[in-house]
């Protein structure tokens, strides 16, 4: 802890590299987005930290038993799960303060961590190759071996679970790791490092963590020949850029990128069940979520009922700080994003979108100093508008009318993204027909954002490469090796 000018205590974050806390570098401020008060400081030296971390992870991969000992990996993953459970409330406080999430949503994020680590612990124990006899007198062994150092580049919107979602299978596969998080969540990252340090059997250098305000450290991870695999969660634009950079080394990329989730409501949908979920699909994490339900497609017969019912619900959303237990939705991550999202709404209105609920920045009263934005609902008919085609990453929802099943599928698929979709109907046959026709990686029927440890998650089209969760998550971090033996045939 250090002292702020007003005499209050302030947190000092640290990078965690090779089992040690590292605090060198120029100190920058960590901000509470709800008040813009300074809550701490962090050292900002991304490039140097990345170099140190890669060297530590490379050494650990070569010189420890991590890559070879399945039981060690399973044991450490379980120890990490226990550590996160013990420190859950402590981590919740800093996550909700620094990230702006209301407490219920911060708890939702954290309560997925331990089970994900334990699922990967189980996969570490059963992970193996296979043996076969491709022709008489020969035996072939297929080994699944870890690729080496894995970079985990996670975003600020859900920093804990999105880090663990990539980290857990990387560790289970036998990779050593370097985690990079954005400076907006430096305090949260530092507490995560303290928690992970509690895993008593974790060798130094197997997990390394740093944060930065700029791109230099991330660029080093992507460009380093010592890092053969990168697991990235973030924007499609950045995903394209790092893929291009890493191509010269033919790096393995696993990427979950942007989304523009369509929520398709048919005339036979149960609106009493649908409307509360449609509201939360927009406001959870203040719309700063790759699976935010940002496109609402409604069949003609129920269009006005859905539009008016949802508008009323959005008007009643209580925007406020996480410190207020009655808050329904917290702030955006910073004021710059408030201005950006507001600009998106203004541009959509200028292009012909009709305002149902304008939403927008809160500029008066107790919340004016924070990064608060009321949810917006816009009526649209032109599917080519940027507000429909591009990810907003904020609490802005468009609503469109469709006339039949084919029309709904056409509108939903007319987008470069393909991460997820939601279908609302009582017709089981229709739900399965439409689900198969949608060009997305996850489809929820009469629900939204249901993700499980054992089910694969990822995007079609420009929403990513590879899969996280489920058994396929290991594939991003594994190489296959064929060993051929020729013992000959038994003499007769």
Coordinates of N, CA and C in Angstrom, one line a residue, residues 151 153 166 229-233 242 251-257 464-468 476-477:
X151 N 1.3 -17.8 -24.9 CA 0.9 -16.5 -24.4 C -0.7 -16.5 -24.3
X153 N -3.4 -13.7 -23.9 CA -3.7 -12.3 -23.9 C -5.2 -12.1 -23.7
X166 N -8.4 -19.6 -20.9 CA -7.3 -20.0 -21.8 C -6.1 -20.6 -20.9
X229 N 2.6 -20.4 -29.4 CA 1.1 -20.5 -29.4 C 0.6 -19.2 -28.6
X230 N -0.4 -18.6 -29.2 CA -1.1 -17.4 -28.6 C -2.6 -17.7 -28.5
X231 N -3.1 -17.6 -27.3 CA -4.5 -17.6 -27.0 C -5.0 -16.2 -26.7
X232 N -5.8 -15.7 -27.6 CA -6.2 -14.3 -27.6 C -7.7 -14.1 -27.5
X233 N -8.1 -13.3 -26.6 CA -9.5 -12.9 -26.6 C -9.6 -11.3 -26.7
X242 N -2.6 -9.5 -35.2 CA -1.6 -10.3 -34.6 C -1.5 -11.6 -35.4
X251 N 2.7 -19.4 -36.3 CA 2.3 -19.6 -34.9 C 0.9 -20.2 -34.9
X252 N 0.6 -20.9 -33.8 CA -0.7 -21.4 -33.6 C -1.5 -20.3 -32.8
X253 N -2.6 -19.9 -33.4 CA -3.5 -18.9 -32.8 C -4.8 -19.6 -32.4
X254 N -5.2 -19.4 -31.1 CA -6.6 -19.6 -30.7 C -7.2 -18.3 -30.4
X255 N -8.3 -17.9 -31.0 CA -8.8 -16.6 -30.9 C -10.3 -16.6 -30.7
X256 N -10.8 -16.0 -29.7 CA -12.2 -15.6 -29.6 C -12.3 -14.1 -29.8
X257 N -13.0 -13.7 -30.9 CA -13.0 -12.3 -31.3 C -14.3 -11.7 -31.1
X464 N -13.5 -15.8 -34.7 CA -12.4 -16.5 -34.1 C -11.9 -17.7 -34.8
X465 N -10.9 -18.3 -34.1 CA -10.3 -19.6 -34.5 C -10.2 -20.5 -33.3
X466 N -10.5 -21.8 -33.5 CA -10.3 -22.7 -32.4 C -11.5 -22.7 -31.5
X467 N -11.3 -23.5 -30.4 CA -12.4 -23.6 -29.4 C -11.8 -23.5 -28.0
X468 N -12.5 -22.9 -27.1 CA -12.2 -23.0 -25.7 C -13.3 -23.7 -24.9
X476 N -5.5 -26.4 -29.0 CA -4.7 -25.2 -29.3 C -3.3 -25.2 -28.8
X477 N -3.0 -26.1 -27.8 CA -1.7 -26.1 -27.1 C -0.9 -27.4 -27.4

